mmCIF file of C-alpha atoms in Angstrom:
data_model
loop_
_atom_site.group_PDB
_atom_site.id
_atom_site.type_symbol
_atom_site.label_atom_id
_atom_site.label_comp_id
_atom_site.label_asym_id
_atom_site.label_seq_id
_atom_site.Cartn_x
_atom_site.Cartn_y
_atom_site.Cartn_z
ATOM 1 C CA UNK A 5 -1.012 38.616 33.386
ATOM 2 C CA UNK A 6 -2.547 37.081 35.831
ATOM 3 C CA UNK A 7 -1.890 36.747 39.908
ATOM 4 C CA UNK A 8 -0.370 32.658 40.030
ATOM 5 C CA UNK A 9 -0.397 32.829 44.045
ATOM 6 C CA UNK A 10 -2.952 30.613 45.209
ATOM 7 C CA UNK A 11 -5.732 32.949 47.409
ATOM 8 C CA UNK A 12 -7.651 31.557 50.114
ATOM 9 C CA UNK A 13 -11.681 32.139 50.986
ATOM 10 C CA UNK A 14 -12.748 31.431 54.199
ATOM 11 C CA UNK A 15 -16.898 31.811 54.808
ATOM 12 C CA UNK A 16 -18.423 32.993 58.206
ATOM 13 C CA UNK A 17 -21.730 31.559 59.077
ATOM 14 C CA UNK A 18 -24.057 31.799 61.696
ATOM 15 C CA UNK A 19 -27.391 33.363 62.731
ATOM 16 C CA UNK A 20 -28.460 37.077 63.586
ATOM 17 C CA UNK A 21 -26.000 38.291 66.382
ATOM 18 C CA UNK A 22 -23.755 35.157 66.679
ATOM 19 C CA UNK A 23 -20.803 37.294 66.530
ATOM 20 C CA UNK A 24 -19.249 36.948 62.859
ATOM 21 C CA UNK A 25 -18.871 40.512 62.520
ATOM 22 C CA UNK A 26 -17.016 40.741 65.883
ATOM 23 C CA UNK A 27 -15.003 37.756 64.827
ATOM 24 C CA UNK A 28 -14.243 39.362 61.278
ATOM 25 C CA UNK A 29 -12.760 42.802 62.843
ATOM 26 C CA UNK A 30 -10.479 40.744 64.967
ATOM 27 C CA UNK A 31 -8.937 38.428 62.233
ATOM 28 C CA UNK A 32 -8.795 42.243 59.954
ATOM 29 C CA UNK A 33 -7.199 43.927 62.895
ATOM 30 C CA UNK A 34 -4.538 40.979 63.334
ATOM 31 C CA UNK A 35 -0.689 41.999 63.340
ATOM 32 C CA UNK A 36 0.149 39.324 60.965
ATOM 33 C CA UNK A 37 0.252 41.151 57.962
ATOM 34 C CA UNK A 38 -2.354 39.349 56.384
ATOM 35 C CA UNK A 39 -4.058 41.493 53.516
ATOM 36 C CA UNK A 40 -7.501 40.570 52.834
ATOM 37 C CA UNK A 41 -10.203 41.275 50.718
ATOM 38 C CA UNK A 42 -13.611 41.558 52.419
ATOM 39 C CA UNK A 43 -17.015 40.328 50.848
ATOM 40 C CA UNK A 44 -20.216 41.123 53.291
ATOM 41 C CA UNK A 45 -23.123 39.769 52.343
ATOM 42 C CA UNK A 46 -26.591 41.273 53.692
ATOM 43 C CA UNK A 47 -29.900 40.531 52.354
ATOM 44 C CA UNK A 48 -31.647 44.402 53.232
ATOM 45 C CA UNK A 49 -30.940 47.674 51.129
ATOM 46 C CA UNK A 50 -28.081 48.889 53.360
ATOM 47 C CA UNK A 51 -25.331 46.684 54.438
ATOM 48 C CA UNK A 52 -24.824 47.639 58.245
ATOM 49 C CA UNK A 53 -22.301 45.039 58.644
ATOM 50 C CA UNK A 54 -20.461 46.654 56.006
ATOM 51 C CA UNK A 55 -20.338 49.635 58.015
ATOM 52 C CA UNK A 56 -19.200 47.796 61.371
ATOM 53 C CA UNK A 57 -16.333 46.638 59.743
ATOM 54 C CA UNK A 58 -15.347 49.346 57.875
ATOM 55 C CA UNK A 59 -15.201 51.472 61.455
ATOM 56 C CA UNK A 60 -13.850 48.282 63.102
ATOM 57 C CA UNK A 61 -10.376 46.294 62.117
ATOM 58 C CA UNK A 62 -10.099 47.467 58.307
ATOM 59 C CA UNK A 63 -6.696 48.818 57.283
ATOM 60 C CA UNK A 64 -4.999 50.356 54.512
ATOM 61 C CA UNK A 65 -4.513 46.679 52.855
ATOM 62 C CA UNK A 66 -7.644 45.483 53.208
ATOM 63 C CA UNK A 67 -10.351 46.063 50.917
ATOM 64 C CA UNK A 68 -14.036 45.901 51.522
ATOM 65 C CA UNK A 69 -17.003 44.831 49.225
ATOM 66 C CA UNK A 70 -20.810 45.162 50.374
ATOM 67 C CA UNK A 71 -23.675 43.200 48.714
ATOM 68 C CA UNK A 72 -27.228 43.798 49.029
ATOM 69 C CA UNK A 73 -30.426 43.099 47.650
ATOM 70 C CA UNK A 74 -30.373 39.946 47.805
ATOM 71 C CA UNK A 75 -28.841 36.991 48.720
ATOM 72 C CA UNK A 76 -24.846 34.916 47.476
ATOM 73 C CA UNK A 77 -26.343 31.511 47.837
ATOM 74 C CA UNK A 78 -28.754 32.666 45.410
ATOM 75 C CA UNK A 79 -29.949 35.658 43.536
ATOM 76 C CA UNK A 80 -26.154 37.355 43.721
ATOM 77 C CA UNK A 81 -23.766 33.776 43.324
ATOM 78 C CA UNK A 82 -23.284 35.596 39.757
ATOM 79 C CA UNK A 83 -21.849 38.628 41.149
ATOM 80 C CA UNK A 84 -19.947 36.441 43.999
ATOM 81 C CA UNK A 85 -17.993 34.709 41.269
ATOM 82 C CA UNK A 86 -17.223 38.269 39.166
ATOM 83 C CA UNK A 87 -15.768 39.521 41.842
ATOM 84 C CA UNK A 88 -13.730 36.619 43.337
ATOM 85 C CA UNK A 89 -12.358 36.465 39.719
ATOM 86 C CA UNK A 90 -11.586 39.839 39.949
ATOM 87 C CA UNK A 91 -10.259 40.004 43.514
ATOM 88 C CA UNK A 92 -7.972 36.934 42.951
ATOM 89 C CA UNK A 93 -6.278 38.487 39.240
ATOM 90 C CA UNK A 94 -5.073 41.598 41.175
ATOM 91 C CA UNK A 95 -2.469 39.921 42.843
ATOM 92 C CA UNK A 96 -3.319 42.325 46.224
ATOM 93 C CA UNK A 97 -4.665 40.116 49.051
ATOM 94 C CA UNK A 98 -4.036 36.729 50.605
ATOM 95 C CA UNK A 99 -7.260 35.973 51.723
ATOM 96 C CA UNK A 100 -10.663 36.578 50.425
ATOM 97 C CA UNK A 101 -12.918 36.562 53.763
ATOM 98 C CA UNK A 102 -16.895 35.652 52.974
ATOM 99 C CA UNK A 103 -19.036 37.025 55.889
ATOM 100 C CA UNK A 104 -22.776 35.350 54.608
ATOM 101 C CA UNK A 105 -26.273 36.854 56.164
ATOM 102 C CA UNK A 106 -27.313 35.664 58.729
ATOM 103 C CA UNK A 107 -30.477 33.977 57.031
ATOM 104 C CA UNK A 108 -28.122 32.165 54.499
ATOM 105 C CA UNK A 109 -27.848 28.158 54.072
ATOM 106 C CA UNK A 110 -24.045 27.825 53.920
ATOM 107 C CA UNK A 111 -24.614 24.980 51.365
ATOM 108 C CA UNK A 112 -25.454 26.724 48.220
ATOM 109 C CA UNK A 113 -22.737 29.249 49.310
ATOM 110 C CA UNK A 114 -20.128 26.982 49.510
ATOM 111 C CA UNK A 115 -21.332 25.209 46.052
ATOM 112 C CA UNK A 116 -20.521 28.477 44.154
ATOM 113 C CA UNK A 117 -17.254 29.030 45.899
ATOM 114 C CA UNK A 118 -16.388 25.442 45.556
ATOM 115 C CA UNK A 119 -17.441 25.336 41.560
ATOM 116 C CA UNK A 120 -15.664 28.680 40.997
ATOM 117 C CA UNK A 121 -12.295 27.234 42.494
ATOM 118 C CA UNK A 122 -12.280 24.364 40.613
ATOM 119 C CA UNK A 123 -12.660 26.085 37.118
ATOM 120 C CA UNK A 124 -9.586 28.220 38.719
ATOM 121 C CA UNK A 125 -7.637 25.707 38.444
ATOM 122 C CA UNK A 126 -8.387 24.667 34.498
ATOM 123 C CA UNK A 127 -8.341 27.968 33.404
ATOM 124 C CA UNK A 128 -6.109 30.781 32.577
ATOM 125 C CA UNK A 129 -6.871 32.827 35.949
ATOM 126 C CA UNK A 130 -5.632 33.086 39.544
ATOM 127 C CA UNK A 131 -6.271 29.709 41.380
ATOM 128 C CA UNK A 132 -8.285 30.204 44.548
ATOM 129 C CA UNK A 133 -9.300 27.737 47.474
ATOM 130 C CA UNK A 134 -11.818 27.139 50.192
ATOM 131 C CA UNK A 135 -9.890 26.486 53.032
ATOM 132 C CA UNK A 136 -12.359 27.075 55.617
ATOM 133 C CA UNK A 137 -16.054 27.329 56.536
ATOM 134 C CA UNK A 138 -16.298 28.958 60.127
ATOM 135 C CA UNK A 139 -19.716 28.611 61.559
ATOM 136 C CA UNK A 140 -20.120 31.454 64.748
ATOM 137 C CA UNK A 141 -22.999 30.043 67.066
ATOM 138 C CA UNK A 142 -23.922 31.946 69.859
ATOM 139 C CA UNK A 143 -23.704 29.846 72.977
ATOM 140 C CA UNK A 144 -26.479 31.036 75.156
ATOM 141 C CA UNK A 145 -28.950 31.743 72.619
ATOM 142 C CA UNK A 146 -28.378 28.205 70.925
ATOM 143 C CA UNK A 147 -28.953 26.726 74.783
ATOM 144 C CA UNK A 148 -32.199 28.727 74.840
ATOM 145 C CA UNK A 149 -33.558 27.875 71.455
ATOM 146 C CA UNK A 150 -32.953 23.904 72.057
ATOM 147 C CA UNK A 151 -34.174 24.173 75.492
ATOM 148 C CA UNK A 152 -37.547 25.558 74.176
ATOM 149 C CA UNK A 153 -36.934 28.638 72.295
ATOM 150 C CA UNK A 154 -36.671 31.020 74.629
ATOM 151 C CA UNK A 155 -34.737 33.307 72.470
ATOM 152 C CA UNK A 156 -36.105 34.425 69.380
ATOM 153 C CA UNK A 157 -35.530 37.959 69.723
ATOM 154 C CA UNK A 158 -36.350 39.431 66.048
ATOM 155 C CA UNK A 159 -39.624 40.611 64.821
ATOM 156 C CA UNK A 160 -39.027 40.323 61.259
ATOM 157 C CA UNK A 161 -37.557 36.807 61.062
ATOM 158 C CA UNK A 162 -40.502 34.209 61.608
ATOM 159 C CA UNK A 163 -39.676 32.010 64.687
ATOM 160 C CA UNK A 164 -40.024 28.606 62.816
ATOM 161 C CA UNK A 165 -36.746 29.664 60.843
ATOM 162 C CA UNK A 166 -34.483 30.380 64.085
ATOM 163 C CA UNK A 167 -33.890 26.615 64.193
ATOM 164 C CA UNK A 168 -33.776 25.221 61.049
ATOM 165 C CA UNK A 169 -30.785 27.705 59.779
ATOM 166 C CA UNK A 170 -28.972 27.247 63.212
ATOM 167 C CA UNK A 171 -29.137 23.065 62.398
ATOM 168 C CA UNK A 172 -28.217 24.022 58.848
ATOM 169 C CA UNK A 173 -25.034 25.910 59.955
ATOM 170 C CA UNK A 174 -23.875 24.110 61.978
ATOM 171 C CA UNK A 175 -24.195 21.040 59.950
ATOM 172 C CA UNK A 176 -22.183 22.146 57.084
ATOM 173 C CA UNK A 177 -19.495 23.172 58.381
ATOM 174 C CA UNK A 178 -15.495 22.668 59.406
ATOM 175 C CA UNK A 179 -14.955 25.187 62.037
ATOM 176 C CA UNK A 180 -17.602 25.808 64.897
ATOM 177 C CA UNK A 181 -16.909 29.068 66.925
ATOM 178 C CA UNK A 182 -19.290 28.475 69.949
ATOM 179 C CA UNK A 183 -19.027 32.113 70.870
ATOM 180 C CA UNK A 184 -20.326 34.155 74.032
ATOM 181 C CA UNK A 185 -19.824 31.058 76.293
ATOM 182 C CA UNK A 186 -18.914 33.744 79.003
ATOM 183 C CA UNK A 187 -23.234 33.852 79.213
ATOM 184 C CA UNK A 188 -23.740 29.725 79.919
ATOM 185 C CA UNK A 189 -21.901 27.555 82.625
ATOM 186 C CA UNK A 190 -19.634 24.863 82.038
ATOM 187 C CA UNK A 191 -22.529 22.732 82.305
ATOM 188 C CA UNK A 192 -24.762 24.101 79.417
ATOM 189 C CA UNK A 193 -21.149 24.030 77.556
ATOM 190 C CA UNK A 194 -20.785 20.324 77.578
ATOM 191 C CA UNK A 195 -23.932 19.840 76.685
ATOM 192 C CA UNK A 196 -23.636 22.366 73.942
ATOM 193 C CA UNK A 197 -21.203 20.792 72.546
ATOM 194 C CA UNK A 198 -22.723 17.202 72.504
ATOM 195 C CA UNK A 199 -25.508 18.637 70.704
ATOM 196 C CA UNK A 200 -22.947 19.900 67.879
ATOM 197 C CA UNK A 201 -21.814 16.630 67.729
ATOM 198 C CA UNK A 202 -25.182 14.969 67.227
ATOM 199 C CA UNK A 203 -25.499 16.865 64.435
ATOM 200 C CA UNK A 204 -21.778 17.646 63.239
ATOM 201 C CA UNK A 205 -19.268 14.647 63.793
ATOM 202 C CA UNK A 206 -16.203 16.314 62.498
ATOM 203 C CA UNK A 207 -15.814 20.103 62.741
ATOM 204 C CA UNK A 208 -13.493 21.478 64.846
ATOM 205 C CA UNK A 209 -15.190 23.260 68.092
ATOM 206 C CA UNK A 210 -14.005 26.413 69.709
ATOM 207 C CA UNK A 211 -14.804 27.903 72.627
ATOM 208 C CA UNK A 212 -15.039 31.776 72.414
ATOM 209 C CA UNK A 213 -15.835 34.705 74.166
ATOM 210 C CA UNK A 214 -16.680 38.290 71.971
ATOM 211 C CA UNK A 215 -14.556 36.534 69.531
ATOM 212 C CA UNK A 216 -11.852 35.750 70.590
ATOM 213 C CA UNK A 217 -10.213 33.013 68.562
ATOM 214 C CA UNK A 218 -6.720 31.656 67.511
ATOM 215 C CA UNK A 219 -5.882 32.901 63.947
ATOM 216 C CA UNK A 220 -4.761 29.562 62.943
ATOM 217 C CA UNK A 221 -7.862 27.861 63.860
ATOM 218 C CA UNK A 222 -9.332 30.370 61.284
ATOM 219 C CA UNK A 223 -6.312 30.967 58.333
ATOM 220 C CA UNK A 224 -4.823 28.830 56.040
ATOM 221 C CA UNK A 225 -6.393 25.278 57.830
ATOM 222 C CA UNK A 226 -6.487 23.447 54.981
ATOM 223 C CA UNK A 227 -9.950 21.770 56.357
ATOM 224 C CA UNK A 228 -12.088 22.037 53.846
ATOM 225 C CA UNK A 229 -13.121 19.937 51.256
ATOM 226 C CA UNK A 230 -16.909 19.684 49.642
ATOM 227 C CA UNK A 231 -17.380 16.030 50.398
ATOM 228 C CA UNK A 232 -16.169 15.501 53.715
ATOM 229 C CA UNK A 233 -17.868 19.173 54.212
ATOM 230 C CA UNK A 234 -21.131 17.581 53.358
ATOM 231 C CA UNK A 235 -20.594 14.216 54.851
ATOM 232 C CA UNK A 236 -19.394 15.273 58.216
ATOM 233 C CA UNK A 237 -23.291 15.731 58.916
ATOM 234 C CA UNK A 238 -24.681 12.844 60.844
ATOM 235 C CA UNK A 239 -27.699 12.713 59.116
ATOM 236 C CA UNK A 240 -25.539 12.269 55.487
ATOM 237 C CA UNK A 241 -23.603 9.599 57.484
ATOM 238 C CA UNK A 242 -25.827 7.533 58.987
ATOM 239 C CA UNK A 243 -28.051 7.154 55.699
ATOM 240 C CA UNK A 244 -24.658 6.037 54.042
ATOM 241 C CA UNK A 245 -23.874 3.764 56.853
ATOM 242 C CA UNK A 246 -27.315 3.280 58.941
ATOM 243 C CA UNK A 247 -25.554 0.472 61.815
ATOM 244 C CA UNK A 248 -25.846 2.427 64.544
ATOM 245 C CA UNK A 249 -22.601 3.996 65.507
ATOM 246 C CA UNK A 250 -23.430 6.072 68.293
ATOM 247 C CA UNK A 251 -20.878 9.147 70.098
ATOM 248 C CA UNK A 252 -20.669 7.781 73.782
ATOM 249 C CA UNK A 253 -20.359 11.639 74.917
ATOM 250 C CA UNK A 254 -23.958 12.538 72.714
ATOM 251 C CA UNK A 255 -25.247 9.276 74.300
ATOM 252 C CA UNK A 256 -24.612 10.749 77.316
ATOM 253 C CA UNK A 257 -27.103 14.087 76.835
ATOM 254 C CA UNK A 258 -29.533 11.972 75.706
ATOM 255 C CA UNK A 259 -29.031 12.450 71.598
ATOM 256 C CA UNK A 260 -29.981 9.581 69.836
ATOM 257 C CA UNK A 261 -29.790 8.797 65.612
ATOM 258 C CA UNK A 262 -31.471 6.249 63.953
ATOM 259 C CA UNK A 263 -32.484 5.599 60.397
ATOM 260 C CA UNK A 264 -35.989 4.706 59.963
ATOM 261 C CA UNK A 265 -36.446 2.767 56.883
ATOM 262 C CA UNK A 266 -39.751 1.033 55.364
ATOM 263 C CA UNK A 267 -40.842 -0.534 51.992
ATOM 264 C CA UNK A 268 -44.694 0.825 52.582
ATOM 265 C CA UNK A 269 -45.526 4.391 50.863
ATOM 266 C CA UNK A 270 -46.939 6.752 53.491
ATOM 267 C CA UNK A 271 -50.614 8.403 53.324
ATOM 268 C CA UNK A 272 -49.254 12.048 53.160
ATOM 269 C CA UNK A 273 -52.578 13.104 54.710
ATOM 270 C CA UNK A 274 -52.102 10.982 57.756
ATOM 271 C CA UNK A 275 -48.369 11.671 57.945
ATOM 272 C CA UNK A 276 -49.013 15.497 58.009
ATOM 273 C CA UNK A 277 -51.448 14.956 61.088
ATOM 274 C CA UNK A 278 -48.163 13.417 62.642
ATOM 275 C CA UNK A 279 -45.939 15.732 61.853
ATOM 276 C CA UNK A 280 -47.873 18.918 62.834
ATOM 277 C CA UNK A 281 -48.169 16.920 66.420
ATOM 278 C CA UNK A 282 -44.241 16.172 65.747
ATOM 279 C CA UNK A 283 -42.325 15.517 69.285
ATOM 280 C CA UNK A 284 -39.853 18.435 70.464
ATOM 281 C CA UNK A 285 -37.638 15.871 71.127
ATOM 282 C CA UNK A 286 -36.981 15.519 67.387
ATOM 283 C CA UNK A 287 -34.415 18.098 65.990
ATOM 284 C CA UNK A 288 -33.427 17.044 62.576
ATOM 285 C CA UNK A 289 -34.714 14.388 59.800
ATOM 286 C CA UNK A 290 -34.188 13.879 56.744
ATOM 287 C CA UNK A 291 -34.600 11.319 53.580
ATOM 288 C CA UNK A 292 -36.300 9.555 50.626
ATOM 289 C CA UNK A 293 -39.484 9.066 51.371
ATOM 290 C CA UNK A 294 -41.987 7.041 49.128
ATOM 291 C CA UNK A 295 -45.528 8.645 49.045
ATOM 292 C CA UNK A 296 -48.990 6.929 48.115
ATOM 293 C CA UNK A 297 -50.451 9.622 46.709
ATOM 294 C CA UNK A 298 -47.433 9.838 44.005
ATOM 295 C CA UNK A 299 -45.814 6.705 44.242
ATOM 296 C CA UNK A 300 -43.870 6.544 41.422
ATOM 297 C CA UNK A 301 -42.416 10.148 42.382
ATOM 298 C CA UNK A 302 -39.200 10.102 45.149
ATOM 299 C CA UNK A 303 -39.356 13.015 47.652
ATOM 300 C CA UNK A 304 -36.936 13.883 50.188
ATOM 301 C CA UNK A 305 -38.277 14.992 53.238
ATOM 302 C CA UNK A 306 -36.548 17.354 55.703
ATOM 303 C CA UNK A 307 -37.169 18.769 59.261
ATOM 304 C CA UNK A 308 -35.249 20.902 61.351
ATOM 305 C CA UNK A 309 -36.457 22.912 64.255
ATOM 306 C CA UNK A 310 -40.406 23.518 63.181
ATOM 307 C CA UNK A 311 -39.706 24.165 59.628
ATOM 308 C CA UNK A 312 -41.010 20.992 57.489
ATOM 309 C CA UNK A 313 -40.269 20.718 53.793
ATOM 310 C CA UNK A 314 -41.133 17.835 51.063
ATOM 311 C CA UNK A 315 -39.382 18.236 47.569
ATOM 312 C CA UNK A 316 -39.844 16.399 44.789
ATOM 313 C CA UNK A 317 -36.269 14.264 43.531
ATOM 314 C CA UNK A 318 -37.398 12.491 40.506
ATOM 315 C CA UNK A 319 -39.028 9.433 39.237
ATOM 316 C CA UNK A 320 -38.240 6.040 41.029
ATOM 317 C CA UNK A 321 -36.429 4.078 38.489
ATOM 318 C CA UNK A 322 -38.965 1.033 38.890
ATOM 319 C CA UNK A 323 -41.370 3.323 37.134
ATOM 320 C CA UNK A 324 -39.053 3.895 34.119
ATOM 321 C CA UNK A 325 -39.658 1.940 30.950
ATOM 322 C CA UNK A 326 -38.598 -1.762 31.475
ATOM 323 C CA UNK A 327 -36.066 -1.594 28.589
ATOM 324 C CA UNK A 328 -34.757 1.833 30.230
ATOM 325 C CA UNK A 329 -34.889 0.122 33.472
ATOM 326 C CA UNK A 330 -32.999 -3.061 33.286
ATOM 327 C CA UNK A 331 -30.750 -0.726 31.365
ATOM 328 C CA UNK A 332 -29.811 1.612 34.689
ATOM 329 C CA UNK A 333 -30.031 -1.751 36.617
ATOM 330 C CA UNK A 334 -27.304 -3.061 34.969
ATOM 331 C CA UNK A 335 -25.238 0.280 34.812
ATOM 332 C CA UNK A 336 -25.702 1.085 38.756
ATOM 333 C CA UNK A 337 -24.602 -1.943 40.730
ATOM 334 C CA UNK A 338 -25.750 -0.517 44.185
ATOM 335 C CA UNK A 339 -29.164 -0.294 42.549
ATOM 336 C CA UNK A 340 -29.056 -3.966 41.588
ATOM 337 C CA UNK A 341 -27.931 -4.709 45.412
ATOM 338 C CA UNK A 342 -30.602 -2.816 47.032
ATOM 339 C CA UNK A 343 -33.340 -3.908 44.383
ATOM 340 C CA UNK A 344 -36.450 -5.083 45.789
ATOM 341 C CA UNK A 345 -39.017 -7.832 43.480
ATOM 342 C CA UNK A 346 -42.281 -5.802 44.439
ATOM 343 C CA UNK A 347 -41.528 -1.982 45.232
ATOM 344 C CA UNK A 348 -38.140 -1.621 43.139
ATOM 345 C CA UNK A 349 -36.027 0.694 44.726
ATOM 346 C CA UNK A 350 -38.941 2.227 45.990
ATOM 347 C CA UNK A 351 -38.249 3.108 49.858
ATOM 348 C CA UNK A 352 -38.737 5.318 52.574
ATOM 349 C CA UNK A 353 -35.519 5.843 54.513
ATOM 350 C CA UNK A 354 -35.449 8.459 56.896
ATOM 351 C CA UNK A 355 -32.573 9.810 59.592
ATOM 352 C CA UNK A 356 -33.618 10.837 62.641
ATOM 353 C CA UNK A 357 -31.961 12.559 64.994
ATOM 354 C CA UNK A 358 -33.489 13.558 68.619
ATOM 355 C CA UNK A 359 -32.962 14.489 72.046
ATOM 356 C CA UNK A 360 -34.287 12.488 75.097
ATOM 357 C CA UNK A 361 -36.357 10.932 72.382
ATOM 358 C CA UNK A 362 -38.688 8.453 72.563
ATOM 359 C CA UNK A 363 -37.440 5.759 69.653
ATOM 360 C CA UNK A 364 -40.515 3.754 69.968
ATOM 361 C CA UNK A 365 -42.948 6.074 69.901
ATOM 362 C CA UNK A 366 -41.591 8.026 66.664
ATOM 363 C CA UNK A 367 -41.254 4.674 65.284
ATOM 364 C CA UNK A 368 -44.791 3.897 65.975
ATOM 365 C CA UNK A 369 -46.097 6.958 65.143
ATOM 366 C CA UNK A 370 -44.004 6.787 61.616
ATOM 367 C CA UNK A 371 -45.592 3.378 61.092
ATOM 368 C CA UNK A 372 -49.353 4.283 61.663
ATOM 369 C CA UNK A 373 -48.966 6.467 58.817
ATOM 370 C CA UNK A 374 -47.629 3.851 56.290
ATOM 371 C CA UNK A 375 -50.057 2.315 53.671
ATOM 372 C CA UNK A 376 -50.155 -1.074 51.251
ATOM 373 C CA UNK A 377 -49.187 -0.563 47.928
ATOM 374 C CA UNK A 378 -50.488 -2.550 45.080
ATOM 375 C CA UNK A 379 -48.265 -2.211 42.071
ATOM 376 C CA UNK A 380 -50.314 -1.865 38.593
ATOM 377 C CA UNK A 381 -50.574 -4.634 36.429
ATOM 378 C CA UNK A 382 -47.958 -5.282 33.631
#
């Protein structure tokens, strides 16, 4: 038969020696008589996190279940799913608790978790829920990486990655522990915290020392849901509303977003010169983005930290077929609206996000790398 009560998963995030272990033990070793089940996720042969917390706040009702070798947002979401099935049908815990490496994007995570819930609920087995995704940022180290990187203290994790998972975390995301701010002044705090905000609008922020956090800004929150999850990044919502709508408190530290948007292909040779001189004042972009050299291809182009990525996201429905192409015209109304006579819904559009940037220059800068386009003859 299976377990009807509704079991909650709540995933810690964060980078290398945020903290989530810390903050795990505390909500295992609470005296609320919460029984939960323990997933810890490490990416090398032994789990040592595993260990921590098995020595740390684990009691008789709590259960504990390493995974190594590889990663949950990828190469082990198979085995994440088995055993959240099997967790939730035997009717023994209340929570599920997710601790992910630290060199995990919480997106793909949160994807599996999410898609597994959902069938819960269609199907004949226990119904389970993300209720929470707690990202544990480590306050003086996140000071030191944006104020030049002053931080990266592991040998085996290149540097350009520190950055780019920290933005990522933090971006998807509905609880943000900003732990160890016992190491930072009140100062570096606020300012901390208005970074978060240029890059997270809506997540609730904590502030934390060796993990020491409210359980019910942790348990049963209700706070997640995929959508807002994903759209509470300000890069997601200024492309879906690109007026400028600026935080007066990230105005304040000098944290500026803008969407840069163009109907000119770039010259990908020209726009990798620019990027590899790419201002520090930039932290985060990312868009469609309409190339020359492939021009009927759409890429979406992404920057955080130093790490720089270009992906391929299918054909630009102005090279379709024009049969096939008046047919998804007529069929996608916001298409139609944003439907250009010469490039289609060919476009660049691009969020940027940057601190004590200079708009003009990254504008100019963009714009020197744009090309004409001459579309080929009927």
């Amino acid at each position: 038969m299976p377990n009807n009560k509704q079991v909650k998963i709540i995933l810690l995030t964060g980078y290398l020696g945020a903290g989530k272990t810390t903050l795990l033990n505390r909500i295992l070793a609470n005296d609320e008589g919460i029984r939960a089940a323990v997933i810890v996720n490490d990416i090398g042969e032994v789990n040592v996190d595993a260990s921590l917390i098995k020595n740390g706040g684990l009691s008789a009702t709590d259960d504990l279940i390493p995974m190594t070798n590889g990663c949950i947002c990828c190469t082990l979401s198979g085995q994440l799913s088995d055993q959240l099935d099997s967790l939730a049908m035997s009717g023994n815990f209340d929570y599920i608790i997710i601790e992910a490496s630290g060199v995990c994007e919480p997106i793909p995570i949160a994807y599996t978790i999410s898609a597994f819930c959902d069938q819960s609920q269609d199907e004949n087995v226990a119904p389970l829920a993300l209720d929470n995704i707690v990202c544990v940022v480590d306050a003086k180290r996140m000071w030191d990486e944006f104020e030049g990187g002053h931080a990266l203290e592991r040998e085996d994790i290149d540097e350009d990655d520190v950055e780019s998972l920290l933005i990522q975390q933090i971006e998807f995301c509905t609880t943000l522990i900003l732990n160890k701010c016992d190491l930072v002044s009140r100062k570096q705090i606020k300012e901390l915290k208005a970074i978060v905000r240029g890059l997270q609008k809506d997540a609730v922020i904590i502030e934390a020392k060796n993990g020491e956090v409210p359980m019910n800004e942790l348990l049963d929150t209700g706070r997640f849901n995929f959508e807002d999850a994903y759209n509470s990044s300000v890069w997601a919502d200024a492309m879906a509303h690109p007026e400028e709508h600026e935080d007066p408190e990230v105005l304040e530290y000098g944290i500026q977003t803008f969407v840069y948007e163009r109907r000119k292909p770039f010259d990908i040779d020209k726009l990798s010169e620019f990027v590899h001189h790419w201002p520090h004042s930039i932290i985060r972009v990312k868009g469609l983005m309409w190339c020359d050299q492939d021009p009927d291809m759409s890429y979406v182009f992404e920057q955080a930290g130093q790490q720089v990525t270009l992906t391929e996201n299918g054909l630009w429905v102005d090279s379709a077929p024009e049969d096939e192409k008046k047919k998804m015209i007529a069929e996608t109304p916001e298409l139609a609206q944003d439907w250009d006579p010469v490039c289609g819904d060919r476009i660049t559009r691009l969020c940027i996000i940057g601190r004590h940037m200079d708009r003009d220059s990254v504008v100019a800068g963009l714009d020197g790398c744009l090309t004409e386009w001459v579309p080929d003859e009927a």
